[in-house]
Amino acid sequence: MPAMLKNSPNDQKDTNFSCHIVSISKSGQIVIYCSRYQESKEEEKENIDSVQQSTSHQPHCHITVKSTKEIAGFNELDEAVKRLDFRSAVRDVRRFNYICALLDHLIGQQMTGMSGCTQKALLAMLEEVARYATTSQHNPRGFRRLLNKLRALSTAERSSCWGGPLGSQLLWHQHTAKIDRILNMASEFQIKEPHPDLHPKLLNLPEECIREIILRLSDHRDLTASAQSCDEICSIVNEQRVWRELTKFHFTTQQIELVLPKDTETLDWKIIFNSLKKVYGLNEERQYAEMLSLCKYCRCLFWKSLGHPCIAEQCPDFKARLQEAGGITPPAPVPPSAFLKFFSL
């Protein structure tokens, strides 16, 4: 989940971390996952090794954006999944939500009509998501949503009275075994509260620190859930500043001005946020800490933080021509829904 940075340019506070509401216990304790401060040494080392391994080969995938008379081609989803190293991306906290959203679009009835290689790649990704979610206790909401779709898929496949899914019986026996493993991992998934002797707890922090954590939650559902935990958190969440910053994070100034009431002295930013959400919806690009990007010069999908071997950087003559034409155009972000449009599903 991306962090909302609301510090001024002169502010030197470190904001390079993301926070997530993991669970809220019956006793009112909130478990918040901060990718920098609360990672164990093993998880931190695993993330660093994964990033270093990915950086060494810069996972990327060339695609055909549009077929023409001269170029007739198509893109294979399973090949893109392998080349972009999605299984390793699951273990990166910045990309986990993106992978879950991608699987949320794919896991369902349409999966039975995909090729066997694509089915194997998707279930392997889902198994990696289940393994990471159960060990790190990260993003249980997205994981449970995927599980509901997976159970529905398994039930529909077993209860079908005629026909069958695309692929051999042996292949679907393997898929069924993998689905059972995922469901078994999910049945053992349980959010563990911090040990009573573990300090400091969230409510032991100064109010300013708690407010800074709350201000970095970019999902309104996390704000609503955290407000139900205790009175201290509820009072902070109900502050106008929290909802004002959330509104400015998701919507442009022009959009906000269209719904602002004439009486600016009695502004309720929570109502303004909900009104804008109904009219415009939430910007998909603002819901992920990192997304895939599309290079407009070499037609290549890649992770922005890792980069890719671009022709604009490797060819001096081509780079010089681009500079003369007005400079290099930055890569375009690719949300999950836009990513799937490159493939025939």
Coordinates of N, CA, C and O in Angstrom, one line a residue, residues 75-84 115-122 343:
N75 N 0.8 -12.0 -27.3 CA 1.5 -12.1 -26.0 C 1.0 -13.3 -25.2 O -0.3 -13.5 -25.2
E76 N 1.8 -14.0 -24.6 CA 1.5 -15.2 -23.8 C 1.6 -14.8 -22.3 O 2.6 -14.3 -21.9
L77 N 0.5 -15.0 -21.6 CA 0.4 -14.6 -20.2 C 1.5 -15.4 -19.4 O 2.1 -14.8 -18.5
D78 N 1.5 -16.7 -19.6 CA 2.5 -17.5 -18.8 C 3.9 -17.1 -19.0 O 4.7 -17.1 -18.1
E79 N 4.2 -16.7 -20.3 CA 5.6 -16.3 -20.6 C 5.9 -14.9 -19.9 O 7.0 -14.7 -19.3
A80 N 4.9 -14.0 -19.9 CA 5.1 -12.7 -19.2 C 5.3 -12.9 -17.7 O 6.1 -12.2 -17.0
V81 N 4.5 -13.9 -17.1 CA 4.6 -14.1 -15.7 C 6.0 -14.6 -15.3 O 6.6 -14.2 -14.3
K82 N 6.6 -15.5 -16.2 CA 7.9 -16.0 -15.9 C 9.0 -14.9 -16.1 O 9.9 -14.8 -15.3
R83 N 8.9 -14.2 -17.2 CA 9.9 -13.2 -17.5 C 9.9 -12.0 -16.5 O 11.0 -11.4 -16.2
L84 N 8.7 -11.7 -16.0 CA 8.7 -10.6 -15.0 C 8.9 -11.1 -13.6 O 8.8 -10.3 -12.6
S115 N -4.9 -21.7 -21.0 CA -4.0 -22.8 -21.3 C -3.4 -23.5 -20.1 O -3.4 -22.9 -19.0
G116 N -2.9 -24.7 -20.2 CA -2.4 -25.4 -19.1 C -1.2 -24.7 -18.5 O -1.1 -24.7 -17.2
C117 N -0.3 -24.1 -19.3 CA 0.8 -23.4 -18.8 C 0.4 -22.2 -18.0 O 1.0 -21.9 -16.9
T118 N -0.6 -21.5 -18.4 CA -1.1 -20.3 -17.7 C -1.7 -20.7 -16.4 O -1.5 -20.1 -15.4
Q119 N -2.5 -21.8 -16.4 CA -3.1 -22.3 -15.1 C -2.0 -22.7 -14.1 O -2.1 -22.3 -12.9
K120 N -1.0 -23.4 -14.6 CA 0.1 -23.7 -13.7 C 0.8 -22.5 -13.1 O 1.1 -22.5 -11.9
A121 N 1.1 -21.5 -14.0 CA 1.8 -20.3 -13.5 C 0.9 -19.6 -12.5 O 1.5 -19.1 -11.5
L122 N -0.4 -19.4 -12.7 CA -1.2 -18.7 -11.8 C -1.4 -19.4 -10.4 O -1.3 -18.8 -9.4
F343 N -3.2 -9.3 -23.3 CA -3.4 -10.7 -23.6 C -4.8 -11.1 -24.0 O -5.7 -10.4 -23.6

